[in-house]
Structure formats: structure tokens, C-alpha cells
Coordinates of C-alpha atoms and ligand atoms in Angstrom, one line a residue:
X5 CA 59.4 111.6 59.4
X6 CA 57.6 109.2 61.7
X7 CA 58.8 109.5 65.2
X8 CA 57.9 106.6 67.5
X9 CA 57.9 107.1 71.2
X10 CA 58.7 103.7 72.8
X11 CA 57.7 103.1 76.5
X12 CA 60.5 101.5 78.5
X13 CA 61.7 100.8 82.0
X14 CA 65.0 101.6 83.7
X15 CA 67.6 98.8 83.4
X16 CA 69.8 98.2 86.3
X17 CA 73.6 98.6 86.0
X18 CA 73.7 101.4 83.4
X19 CA 76.5 103.2 85.3
X20 CA 79.5 104.3 83.3
X21 CA 82.9 103.2 84.7
X22 CA 86.4 104.4 84.1
X23 CA 85.7 105.0 80.4
X24 CA 82.0 104.8 79.5
X25 CA 79.5 101.9 79.8
X26 CA 81.0 98.5 79.1
X27 CA 79.1 95.3 79.1
X28 CA 78.9 92.0 77.4
X29 CA 77.8 92.4 73.8
X30 CA 74.7 90.3 74.5
X31 CA 73.7 92.6 77.2
X32 CA 73.9 95.6 74.8
X33 CA 71.8 93.7 72.3
X34 CA 69.0 93.1 74.8
X35 CA 65.7 94.8 74.1
X36 CA 65.9 98.5 74.9
X37 CA 69.4 98.3 76.5
X38 CA 71.3 100.5 73.9
X39 CA 68.2 102.7 73.3
X40 CA 67.7 103.4 77.0
X41 CA 71.3 104.5 77.4
X42 CA 71.4 106.6 74.3
X43 CA 68.2 108.4 75.3
X44 CA 69.7 108.9 78.7
X45 CA 72.7 110.7 77.1
X46 CA 70.4 113.0 75.1
X47 CA 68.2 113.6 78.2
X48 CA 71.2 114.4 80.4
X49 CA 72.3 117.0 77.8
X50 CA 69.0 118.7 78.1
X51 CA 67.9 117.3 74.7
X52 CA 69.5 116.9 71.3
X53 CA 67.4 119.5 69.4
X54 CA 69.5 121.4 66.8
X55 CA 72.7 119.7 67.9
X56 CA 75.5 118.1 66.0
X57 CA 77.3 114.9 67.1
X58 CA 80.2 112.9 65.9
X59 CA 79.5 109.1 65.9
X60 CA 81.9 106.2 65.3
X61 CA 83.5 103.2 66.9
X62 CA 86.3 100.7 66.8
X63 CA 84.5 98.4 64.3
X64 CA 83.8 95.6 66.8
X65 CA 80.7 93.3 66.5
X66 CA 77.4 95.3 66.8
X67 CA 79.2 98.6 66.0
X68 CA 77.4 99.1 62.7
X69 CA 74.0 98.1 64.1
X70 CA 74.4 100.4 67.1
X71 CA 75.3 103.3 64.9
X72 CA 72.1 102.9 62.8
X73 CA 70.1 102.9 66.0
X74 CA 71.9 106.0 67.4
X75 CA 71.3 107.9 64.2
X76 CA 67.6 107.1 64.2
X77 CA 67.4 108.2 67.8
X78 CA 69.4 111.4 67.2
X79 CA 67.0 112.3 64.4
X80 CA 64.0 111.6 66.6
X81 CA 65.4 113.8 69.3
X82 CA 65.8 116.6 66.8
X83 CA 69.5 116.6 66.2
X84 CA 70.5 118.7 63.2
X85 CA 73.5 116.8 62.0
X86 CA 75.7 113.8 62.6
X87 CA 79.2 113.2 61.3
X88 CA 79.9 109.5 61.0
X89 CA 83.1 107.7 60.1
X90 CA 83.0 105.6 56.9
X91 CA 82.1 102.0 57.8
X92 CA 81.2 103.2 61.2
X93 CA 85.0 103.5 62.0
X94 CA 86.5 106.2 64.1
X95 CA 89.4 105.7 66.4
X96 CA 88.9 107.3 69.8
X97 CA 91.5 110.0 69.2
X98 CA 90.2 110.7 65.7
X99 CA 86.6 111.0 67.1
X100 CA 88.0 113.5 69.6
X101 CA 89.6 115.5 66.8
X102 CA 86.5 115.6 64.7
X103 CA 84.4 116.8 67.6
X104 CA 86.9 119.7 68.1
X105 CA 87.5 120.4 64.4
X106 CA 83.8 120.7 63.6
X107 CA 82.9 122.4 66.9
X108 CA 80.2 119.9 67.5
X109 CA 78.1 119.4 70.6
X110 CA 79.9 116.2 71.4
X111 CA 80.2 112.7 70.2
X112 CA 79.2 109.1 70.9
X113 CA 82.0 106.6 70.7
X114 CA 81.3 102.9 70.5
X115 CA 84.1 100.8 72.0
X116 CA 85.1 98.5 74.8
X117 CA 88.7 99.5 74.0
X118 CA 91.2 96.9 74.9
X119 CA 88.5 94.3 75.7
X120 CA 88.0 91.5 73.1
X121 CA 85.0 91.9 70.7
X122 CA 82.4 89.6 69.2
X123 CA 79.0 88.3 70.1
X124 CA 80.2 86.7 73.3
X125 CA 82.8 89.4 74.2
X126 CA 82.5 93.0 75.1
X127 CA 80.8 96.2 73.8
X128 CA 80.8 99.7 75.1
X129 CA 79.5 103.2 74.6
X130 CA 80.7 106.6 75.8
X131 CA 79.8 110.2 75.4
X132 CA 82.4 112.8 74.7
X133 CA 81.8 116.5 75.5
X134 CA 82.3 119.4 73.1
X135 CA 86.0 119.7 74.1
X136 CA 86.5 116.3 72.6
X137 CA 87.1 114.6 75.9
X138 CA 85.4 111.8 77.8
X139 CA 82.5 113.1 79.8
X140 CA 83.6 114.1 83.3
X141 CA 82.1 112.6 86.4
X142 CA 79.3 115.2 86.7
X143 CA 78.1 114.4 83.2
X144 CA 78.3 110.6 83.6
X145 CA 76.4 110.9 86.9
X146 CA 73.7 112.8 85.1
X147 CA 73.5 110.2 82.3
X148 CA 73.3 107.4 85.0
X149 CA 70.5 109.3 86.8
X150 CA 68.6 109.8 83.5
X151 CA 68.9 106.1 82.7
X152 CA 67.6 105.3 86.2
X153 CA 64.5 107.4 85.6
X154 CA 63.8 106.6 82.0
X155 CA 60.2 106.0 80.9
X156 CA 60.4 106.3 77.1
X157 CA 62.7 106.8 74.2
X158 CA 62.3 108.3 70.8
X159 CA 63.3 106.8 67.5
X160 CA 62.3 107.4 63.8
X161 CA 61.2 104.8 61.4
X162 CA 63.8 105.1 58.6
X163 CA 66.0 103.0 56.4
X164 CA 69.6 102.4 57.4
X165 CA 72.1 104.9 56.0
X166 CA 74.8 103.6 53.7
X167 CA 77.8 103.7 56.0
X168 CA 80.1 102.7 53.1
X169 CA 79.3 105.8 51.1
X170 CA 81.2 109.0 51.8
X171 CA 79.1 112.1 51.5
X172 CA 75.8 113.7 52.5
X173 CA 72.8 111.5 53.4
X174 CA 69.9 112.0 55.8
X175 CA 67.8 110.2 58.4
X176 CA 64.4 111.8 58.7
X177 CA 65.1 115.6 58.8
X178 CA 68.6 115.1 60.2
X179 CA 71.6 115.5 58.0
X180 CA 74.2 112.7 58.1
X181 CA 77.7 113.2 56.7
X182 CA 79.8 110.1 56.2
X183 CA 83.5 111.1 56.3
X184 CA 86.8 109.5 55.7
X185 CA 87.8 108.4 59.2
X186 CA 91.5 108.9 58.7
X187 CA 92.2 112.0 56.6
X188 CA 91.6 114.8 59.1
X189 CA 93.4 112.9 61.8
X190 CA 96.4 112.3 59.5
X191 CA 96.5 116.0 58.6
X192 CA 96.6 116.9 62.3
X193 CA 99.6 114.6 62.8
X194 CA 101.4 116.3 60.0
X195 CA 101.1 119.6 61.8
X196 CA 102.7 118.2 65.0
X197 CA 105.6 116.1 63.8
X198 CA 108.5 116.4 61.5
X199 CA 107.3 114.1 58.8
X200 CA 110.2 115.0 56.5
X201 CA 112.8 113.9 59.1
X202 CA 110.9 110.6 59.8
X203 CA 110.5 110.0 56.1
X204 CA 114.3 110.5 55.6
X205 CA 115.0 108.1 58.5
X206 CA 112.8 105.4 57.0
X207 CA 114.3 106.0 53.5
X208 CA 117.7 105.5 55.1
X209 CA 116.7 101.9 56.1
X210 CA 115.1 102.4 59.6
X211 CA 112.6 99.5 59.9
X212 CA 109.2 99.7 61.7
X213 CA 106.6 97.1 62.6
X214 CA 103.2 98.3 63.6
X215 CA 100.7 95.8 64.9
X216 CA 97.1 97.1 64.6
X217 CA 95.8 93.9 66.2
X218 CA 92.9 93.7 63.7
X219 CA 91.4 96.7 65.4
X220 CA 90.7 100.3 64.5
X221 CA 94.2 101.6 63.9
X222 CA 94.9 99.5 60.7
X223 CA 93.7 102.2 58.3
X224 CA 95.4 104.9 60.3
X225 CA 98.7 103.1 60.4
X226 CA 98.6 102.3 56.7
X227 CA 97.8 105.9 55.7
X228 CA 100.3 107.6 58.0
X229 CA 103.2 105.1 58.2
X230 CA 103.1 103.6 54.8
X231 CA 101.4 106.2 52.5
X232 CA 102.6 109.4 54.0
X233 CA 105.9 108.4 55.6
X234 CA 107.0 105.9 53.0
X235 CA 107.4 102.8 55.1
X236 CA 107.2 99.7 52.9
X237 CA 103.8 98.0 52.4
X238 CA 103.4 95.4 55.1
X239 CA 104.9 97.6 57.8
X240 CA 101.4 97.5 59.4
X241 CA 100.3 94.0 60.2
X242 CA 96.9 92.8 61.3
X243 CA 95.7 95.9 59.4
X244 CA 92.1 95.0 58.6
X245 CA 89.6 96.0 61.4
X246 CA 87.5 92.9 62.0
X247 CA 84.3 92.6 64.1
X248 CA 86.0 90.0 66.4
X249 CA 89.5 91.5 66.0
X250 CA 90.5 88.2 64.4
X251 CA 90.0 86.5 67.8
X252 CA 92.8 88.7 69.3
X253 CA 92.8 90.5 72.5
X254 CA 93.6 94.0 71.3
X255 CA 95.5 95.2 74.3
X256 CA 99.0 96.4 73.4
X257 CA 101.1 94.9 76.1
X258 CA 103.8 92.2 76.2
X259 CA 101.3 89.5 77.0
X260 CA 98.7 90.1 74.3
X261 CA 101.0 91.5 71.6
X262 CA 103.1 88.4 71.7
X263 CA 103.6 88.1 68.0
X264 CA 105.2 91.6 68.0
X265 CA 107.3 90.9 71.0
X266 CA 108.6 87.7 69.4
X267 CA 109.6 89.6 66.3
X268 CA 111.3 92.4 68.3
X269 CA 113.4 89.8 70.2
X270 CA 114.0 87.6 67.1
X271 CA 116.7 87.5 64.5
X272 CA 116.8 90.5 62.2
X273 CA 114.3 92.4 64.3
X274 CA 113.1 95.8 63.1
X275 CA 114.4 99.0 64.7
X276 CA 111.1 100.0 66.1
X277 CA 107.9 98.1 67.1
X278 CA 104.6 99.4 68.2
X279 CA 101.0 98.2 68.8
X280 CA 97.7 99.9 69.6
X281 CA 94.5 98.8 71.2
X282 CA 90.9 98.2 70.0
X283 CA 90.0 101.9 69.7
X284 CA 93.4 103.3 69.0
X285 CA 94.1 105.3 72.1
X286 CA 96.7 103.1 73.7
X287 CA 100.2 102.3 72.5
X288 CA 103.1 100.0 73.3
X289 CA 106.6 101.2 72.1
X290 CA 109.4 98.7 71.6
X291 CA 113.0 98.9 70.3
X292 CA 115.1 96.0 69.2
X293 CA 115.1 93.7 72.3
X294 CA 113.9 96.8 74.3
X295 CA 110.6 97.2 76.1
X296 CA 109.6 100.8 77.0
X297 CA 107.4 100.8 80.1
X298 CA 104.5 103.2 79.6
X299 CA 105.5 105.3 82.6
X300 CA 109.0 105.6 81.2
X301 CA 107.6 106.4 77.7
X302 CA 105.7 109.4 79.3
X303 CA 108.9 110.6 80.9
X304 CA 111.0 110.3 77.8
X305 CA 108.4 112.1 75.7
X306 CA 108.2 114.9 78.3
X307 CA 112.0 115.3 78.2
X308 CA 112.2 115.2 74.4
X309 CA 108.9 116.7 73.1
X310 CA 110.6 120.0 72.2
X311 CA 112.2 118.0 69.3
X312 CA 108.8 117.8 67.6
X313 CA 107.7 120.9 65.8
X314 CA 104.3 121.0 67.4
X315 CA 105.9 121.1 70.9
X316 CA 109.0 123.2 70.1
X317 CA 107.8 126.0 72.4
X318 CA 108.0 123.6 75.4
X319 CA 105.3 122.1 77.6
X320 CA 103.0 124.1 79.9
X321 CA 102.9 121.2 82.4
X322 CA 102.4 117.5 82.6
X323 CA 99.9 115.2 84.3
X324 CA 99.9 111.5 85.1
X325 CA 97.3 109.2 86.7
X326 CA 98.1 108.4 90.4
X327 CA 99.2 104.8 89.8
X328 CA 101.6 105.9 87.0
X329 CA 105.2 106.0 88.1
X330 CA 106.9 109.2 89.2
X331 CA 109.4 109.1 86.3
X332 CA 107.7 112.0 84.6
X333 CA 107.7 114.0 87.9
X334 CA 111.5 114.0 87.8
X335 CA 111.5 115.4 84.2
X336 CA 108.9 118.1 85.2
X337 CA 111.1 119.1 88.1
X338 CA 114.2 119.3 85.8
X339 CA 112.2 121.4 83.3
X340 CA 110.7 123.6 86.0
X341 CA 107.1 122.9 84.9
X342 CA 104.2 121.8 87.0
X343 CA 103.2 118.1 87.3
X344 CA 99.7 117.0 88.3
X345 CA 98.5 113.7 89.8
X346 CA 95.0 112.7 88.8
X347 CA 92.8 109.6 89.3
X348 CA 92.8 106.8 86.8
X349 CA 90.9 107.6 83.6
X350 CA 91.5 110.2 80.8
X351 CA 88.4 112.2 81.8
X352 CA 90.4 113.7 84.7
X353 CA 92.9 115.4 82.3
X354 CA 90.4 117.4 80.4
X355 CA 90.0 120.3 82.7
X356 CA 93.8 120.7 83.0
X357 CA 94.3 120.7 79.3
X358 CA 91.3 123.0 78.6
X359 CA 92.8 125.5 81.2
X360 CA 96.1 125.4 79.4
X361 CA 97.9 124.0 82.5
X362 CA 99.2 120.8 81.0
X363 CA 100.3 119.9 77.4
X364 CA 101.2 116.3 78.0
X365 CA 99.4 113.5 79.9
X366 CA 99.9 109.8 80.5
X367 CA 98.8 106.7 82.3
X368 CA 100.7 103.5 83.1
X369 CA 98.2 101.6 81.1
X370 CA 99.8 102.3 77.8
X371 CA 98.1 105.7 77.4
X372 CA 99.9 108.8 76.4
X373 CA 98.6 112.0 74.7
X374 CA 98.7 115.7 74.5
X375 CA 96.3 118.7 74.2
X376 CA 96.1 118.2 70.4
X377 CA 92.9 116.2 71.2
X378 CA 91.3 115.3 74.5
X379 CA 91.9 111.5 74.5
X380 CA 95.0 109.5 74.8
X381 CA 96.3 108.7 71.4
X382 CA 98.2 105.6 70.3
X383 CA 99.5 106.7 66.9
X384 CA 100.4 110.1 68.2
X385 CA 102.8 108.4 70.8
X386 CA 104.3 106.3 68.0
X387 CA 104.9 109.3 65.8
X388 CA 106.3 111.2 68.8
X389 CA 108.8 108.4 69.4
X390 CA 109.7 108.3 65.7
X391 CA 110.2 112.1 65.7
X392 CA 112.5 111.8 68.7
X393 CA 114.5 109.0 67.2
X394 CA 114.9 110.8 63.9
X395 CA 116.0 114.1 65.7
X396 CA 118.4 112.4 68.0
X397 CA 119.7 109.8 65.5
X398 CA 119.6 107.3 68.4
X399 CA 118.0 103.9 69.0
X400 CA 115.1 103.3 71.4
X401 CA 117.6 101.5 73.8
X402 CA 120.0 104.4 73.6
X403 CA 117.4 107.0 74.3
X404 CA 116.1 105.0 77.3
X405 CA 119.6 104.4 78.8
X406 CA 120.5 108.0 78.4
X407 CA 117.2 108.9 80.2
X408 CA 117.9 106.6 83.1
X409 CA 121.4 107.9 83.5
X410 CA 120.2 111.5 83.7
X411 CA 117.1 111.0 85.9
X412 CA 117.5 107.6 87.6
X413 CA 115.1 104.7 87.0
X414 CA 111.6 104.2 88.4
X415 CA 111.3 100.4 88.3
X416 CA 107.7 99.7 87.7
X417 CA 105.2 96.9 87.1
X418 CA 101.5 96.3 87.2
X419 CA 100.1 93.0 88.3
X420 CA 96.5 92.2 87.3
X421 CA 94.5 89.5 89.2
X422 CA 91.5 88.9 87.0
X423 CA 88.1 87.2 87.5
X424 CA 88.2 87.5 91.2
X425 CA 85.1 87.0 93.2
X426 CA 83.9 90.6 93.5
X427 CA 82.8 90.4 97.1
X428 CA 86.2 88.9 98.3
X429 CA 88.1 91.6 96.4
X430 CA 86.0 94.3 98.0
X431 CA 86.4 92.8 101.4
X432 CA 90.2 92.6 100.9
X433 CA 90.4 96.3 99.9
X434 CA 88.1 97.4 102.7
X435 CA 90.3 95.5 105.3
X436 CA 93.4 97.1 103.9
X437 CA 91.8 100.6 103.8
X438 CA 90.8 100.2 107.5
X439 CA 94.4 99.3 108.4
X440 CA 96.0 102.3 106.6
X441 CA 96.1 104.6 109.6
X442 CA 98.2 102.1 111.6
X443 CA 100.7 101.3 108.8
X444 CA 103.2 104.2 109.1
X445 CA 106.3 103.0 110.9
X446 CA 105.7 99.3 110.3
X447 CA 108.2 97.3 108.4
X448 CA 107.5 94.9 105.4
X449 CA 110.3 93.0 103.8
X450 CA 112.9 95.5 105.0
X451 CA 110.9 98.5 104.0
X452 CA 109.3 100.9 106.4
X453 CA 105.9 102.5 105.6
X454 CA 106.2 106.3 105.5
X455 CA 102.6 107.1 104.5
X456 CA 99.4 105.3 103.5
X457 CA 96.1 106.7 102.3
X458 CA 93.1 106.3 100.0
X459 CA 93.7 108.7 97.1
X460 CA 91.2 111.6 96.8
X461 CA 91.5 114.2 94.1
X462 CA 90.3 117.8 94.1
X463 CA 90.2 119.1 90.5
X464 CA 92.3 122.3 90.6
X465 CA 90.2 123.9 87.9
X466 CA 86.6 123.2 88.9
X467 CA 87.1 122.2 92.6
X468 CA 85.2 118.9 92.2
X469 CA 86.2 116.2 94.6
X470 CA 86.7 112.5 93.6
X471 CA 87.3 110.1 96.4
X472 CA 88.4 106.4 96.8
X473 CA 90.6 106.3 93.8
X474 CA 93.0 103.7 95.0
X475 CA 94.9 102.7 98.2
X476 CA 98.5 103.8 98.2
X477 CA 101.3 102.8 100.5
X478 CA 104.6 104.7 100.3
X479 CA 107.8 103.4 101.9
X480 CA 110.6 105.5 103.4
X481 CA 112.9 104.4 100.5
X482 CA 110.5 105.9 98.0
X483 CA 109.1 102.5 96.9
X484 CA 105.3 102.5 96.4
X485 CA 102.4 100.1 96.2
X486 CA 98.9 101.1 94.9
X487 CA 95.9 98.9 94.8
X488 CA 92.5 99.5 93.1
X489 CA 89.8 97.6 91.3
X490 CA 89.4 98.0 87.6
X491 CA 86.4 100.0 86.3
X492 CA 86.5 98.7 82.7
X493 CA 85.9 95.0 83.2
X494 CA 82.6 93.2 82.4
X495 CA 82.7 90.1 84.7
X496 CA 83.9 89.6 88.3
X497 CA 86.5 91.9 89.7
X498 CA 90.0 92.7 88.5
X499 CA 92.5 93.8 91.1
X500 CA 95.2 96.1 89.8
X501 CA 98.4 96.0 91.9
X502 CA 100.9 98.8 90.9
X503 CA 104.5 98.5 92.1
X504 CA 107.3 101.0 92.0
X505 CA 110.8 101.4 93.3
X506 CA 113.2 104.3 92.4
X507 CA 116.9 103.7 91.9
X508 CA 118.9 106.9 91.5
X509 CA 121.9 105.3 89.7
X510 CA 124.5 105.3 88.4
X511 CA 124.6 101.7 89.6
X512 CA 121.7 99.2 89.4
X513 CA 119.9 100.8 86.4
X514 CA 119.9 97.6 84.3
X515 CA 118.0 95.1 86.4
X516 CA 114.9 93.1 85.4
X517 CA 111.9 95.0 86.9
X518 CA 110.4 92.0 88.5
X519 CA 113.7 91.3 90.3
X520 CA 114.2 94.9 91.3
X521 CA 110.7 95.0 92.6
X522 CA 110.8 91.6 94.5
X523 CA 110.6 93.1 98.0
X524 CA 107.8 95.5 97.0
X525 CA 105.8 92.7 95.5
X526 CA 106.3 90.6 98.6
X527 CA 105.2 93.5 100.9
X528 CA 102.1 94.0 98.8
X529 CA 101.0 90.4 99.1
X530 CA 101.5 90.5 102.8
X531 CA 99.9 93.9 103.4
X532 CA 96.7 93.0 101.5
X533 CA 96.7 89.3 102.6
X534 CA 96.1 88.6 98.9
X535 CA 96.2 84.9 99.2
X536 CA 94.0 84.8 102.3
X537 CA 91.2 86.9 100.6
X538 CA 91.4 85.7 97.0
X539 CA 93.3 82.4 97.1
X540 CA 95.7 83.8 94.5
X541 CA 99.5 83.8 94.7
X542 CA 100.4 85.0 91.2
X543 CA 98.9 87.5 88.8
X544 CA 97.2 86.7 85.4
X545 CA 98.9 89.6 83.5
X546 CA 102.1 91.4 84.3
X547 CA 102.9 94.6 82.5
Ligands
VG1_30 C1 91.9 101.0 82.5 C2 93.2 101.6 82.7 C3 93.1 103.1 82.8 C4 92.4 103.6 81.4 C5 91.1 102.8 81.2 C6 90.5 103.2 79.9 O1 91.0 101.3 83.5 O2 93.8 101.2 83.9 O3 94.3 103.7 83.0 O4 92.2 105.0 81.5 O5 91.4 101.4 81.2 O6 91.4 102.9 78.8 P1 90.6 100.3 84.7 O7 89.6 101.0 85.5 O8 90.2 99.0 84.1 O9 91.9 100.2 85.5 V1 90.8 102.3 77.4 O10 92.1 102.3 76.2 O11 90.1 100.9 77.9 O12 89.6 103.4 77.0
CO31 CO1 91.4 102.2 74.4

């Protein structure tokens, strides 16, 4: 085995964001770029000698090349074994499961998630720790520091492995096992949900449309929904993972999953529609002419999870990211279980799940999951909904209406302003942050500010402090505005403006969210002087 030690220099900007390092694909393909970061991961772990890793990605352009490089570098750094998904494919939740199932030392997941793929689009890489979850802040900081001090990396001279062939191979002295990316994950889903009841519902004529958006969940949807649950062939559309996702933007929301939206609002619509993102950790759930906002989905799942066999014993607790609506808080209070509020990003849920304090977690960004893995999980959420519908014999719209009538409705929307000039966006948030102490008591479009702060989080398990996680302004009537900048984009700045207003019912539960939120939206624009700083009056994407 010939190990080559390659001299290199630190490359600026190798700082992981909300979910790993994401850059333009061309940046990742630059000389030494991927290699530096991978070596930094191994160095931050104290070396790879004798270790086992799971490696896979969402199949986007450069996925296969990157995997061959990572395998050669793992071998050169003395790793004992790597488990790789066939074709280089592993959804993010499936990778998390394999890390846990095989008790490995972690995993490397290649994805830029919901960002488009291709030579001129985005690529990404993230390290997951042995619990199967995204590396916490302490680990990503260590990787960043290692990348900033890098002088050399190690790689073996070896042929590519055959990613298409399941079974044992090797790179140098390191064992490589190519595995079916779907089987273990599908088996796990069968332990959590009542497949017999879902199968019977489908056999009785219940129709499903699942849009995999030419990304990683195609093979998972086909195996689980069609092969194991008996949905007719063709239930899963855009089922072939493609390097450029067929030119789609694999972000499961009403804007980017338009084909699915049209079908669900069309004549003879299916009973249930769902879509997932590039790497399979997000989900959008729809009924016939019914959109389930992700925050509401989390709350409905919390209230009904006991109907699924894997959760029949109830939930230890729930957690949501700070910008996610308070709908789940109301369910937690009704159930008498704790509810935690964390910064944006799944890495903040890991400690709570590991400590057994929460079972269910969710984010407003179409992410829901439980402690069955340590990532959010798109197909899991789809199966949870199917299990709930089968157990209750109700439609998506009926479940949602029933939920609002019991708990009230948290009207919610996120407005994204994309491709802003980064400096202007930062100036705007800095100005708003500076004004926060003076806001309480002031009135904006008929709403009086009750509290305003910059969100900081102290992890209740390890005591670590994470500051500056979003500006929040809460009004006396319970309405709320949150502003933060995206940490997953690859060009310019994206402002995320989160808007919420609670209506207890019984009246006023059926409004259009944008109408119900109109005064909150107007207040947000004025408070931040959005137009003055960015020149923008309307968002690019509304979810
Ligand atoms: C976005 C979402 C956040 C999510 C993150 C990763 O981050 O808002 O809730 O955890 O993406 O999801 P940001 O910093 O751009 O707001 V994924 O499916 O891209 O791994
Ligand atoms: Co994702």
C-alpha cells in the first residue's frame, strides 16, 4: 500500500454552517479542497487509525468521485473499515441508522441537502458522530481549526472501488463493504410503524403520491411504499436519483414541489401527497387540497404518535427549533411532557435525544424526526402520517381540523429573501439587534411588543452556550417575529423571516395564513426597515 503525503496550505472559508460545509461544486472540485477538509475531519477526531466509518451521499454530481477520494484518504489514515452505500447512495437518515446499527466511529455524508446539484450548483460534506447525529458545535469548531492549520494530507495510490457491487472489497489494507442503501433502513421503519394497517388502507383504495424529486429518496420510497406496503407501481414519481436532480430544486415545499401541489389540488387528486429533499431528511405532507405546515405536522405527530407501535409507550419529551411555531408546545403541555426550544439545526437535538429527554423533534423547515436515528427523517414522517391516518380512519384535512379545534391554531409562515447583499443584510440585523432593548412597549400595526431578544441557548445536557441564534420579537397578543440569516446558502445572504400568530378558536381557524399574518408581516418590515436596507418589499419564497 503506497501512502502519499501531499503538502497543502489552509484554504479560507472551510467553516461548517448549519449543516456541514456547503459550497459551489466547482469550489469543492478545486485542487486540495475536498482533501483538506477530509483530512481536517480525521485530524479533529485524533486520527482515523483502526476506526470504522459510514460513507454515502445523496447522489448529486461529484458524489461518486468524492467517495473514492475519501476512501483512499481513510485508508491512508489507517481506518480499518468503511461501509458505503451501493452507488455511493445513502440518505441522511439511512446513514445515521447505519452508523448506529454498526456502532461505527461516525460517518461522512456528502450532500448539500435541499440545494440544487450539478457542476454549477452546490455540493456539501458533513461529519456525523458515533451517535449518528450531525457533529455538534464543538466538533465542527475543531474541524474548522484543523482545516485552518493544515499542512499535509495523506492518500493512498489505489484503484477506484466498484461502487455498484455489493459485498467486500478493499482499498489498501482497509476493508470496504458496499451495502444495500435501503434494506436496513426499511427494516427499521417496519419496527416503528403498523405496516399491516397501512397496507390494508392502501389495499382499500387509499391513494398516495410520493415525489422523490430525482433525489435520494426514490429507491427508499419504491422499496417501502410500493414493495413493502403494496402501493401501485408509479406511486413514487421522479424516482431515479440523478446527479443534477433532473434540473429540479429538491426542496419539498409548495414552491419547488409545484408538480405535486398541482396534482393534490387537481381533479381526482390522491388522498395523500408527500415529497422529500435531496438527501431525504425533509418532508412535505399534503392531503387532498390540504397543506400541512411543518410546524403543525410536528404538533399533530406529537399528539398522535402513540398510535404507531414504536411510540405506543408515549413520548419522553419533544423539542423544536426556536423559529418553529409553538403548536407543539401546546400539545406537550396537554400531554404533560417537557418541550425544549433549541437553535436552528438538527445538531442541537442530539444531546437531548441521547439523554432520553426527548423522543420527537422538529423544525419549521420541513424537518421532523425521532430518536430512532439522530437526523431528521423525511420518509419516517410520511410513514408516521400514514400510520396515523390508518389508525384514525380519517383524512389529512380531518386530522388537521380536529387538531386546531382542540388546541387552537398557530398561523405560521416563513418568508425567505434570497441573494441579498451580505453586508446590507448584516447591517440590517445589527441595527435591529441594537434596537431590541428599546422595543418593549412600542406599538406596530396595532400590536404591542412584550419582549425582544437575541436567542441564546444553553444546552441542558452539556451546558454549552450558543449565542446569536436569531432575533425574536414577541407581541402582547402572542404573535411573534423571528429573523436570522441562513447558514446553508452558498452565495450572498438569505434572510429568513419567521412569522407566527396564535388564534385560540373556535372562530377564525380557517383563514389563509398570509391573511391571518398580515399585521405581523407589516410589523416585521417596519421593525427591520427591510426595504431601506435591502431594497426588497416581497420575499422570494414563502412557505
Ligand atoms: C436550513 C433550515 C434548518 C435546517 C437546515 C439543514 O438552515 O432552516 O432548519 O436544519 O437548513 O437542513 P438555514 O441555516 O439555511 O436556515 V438540510 O435538509 O439542508 O440538511
Ligand atoms: Co436535507
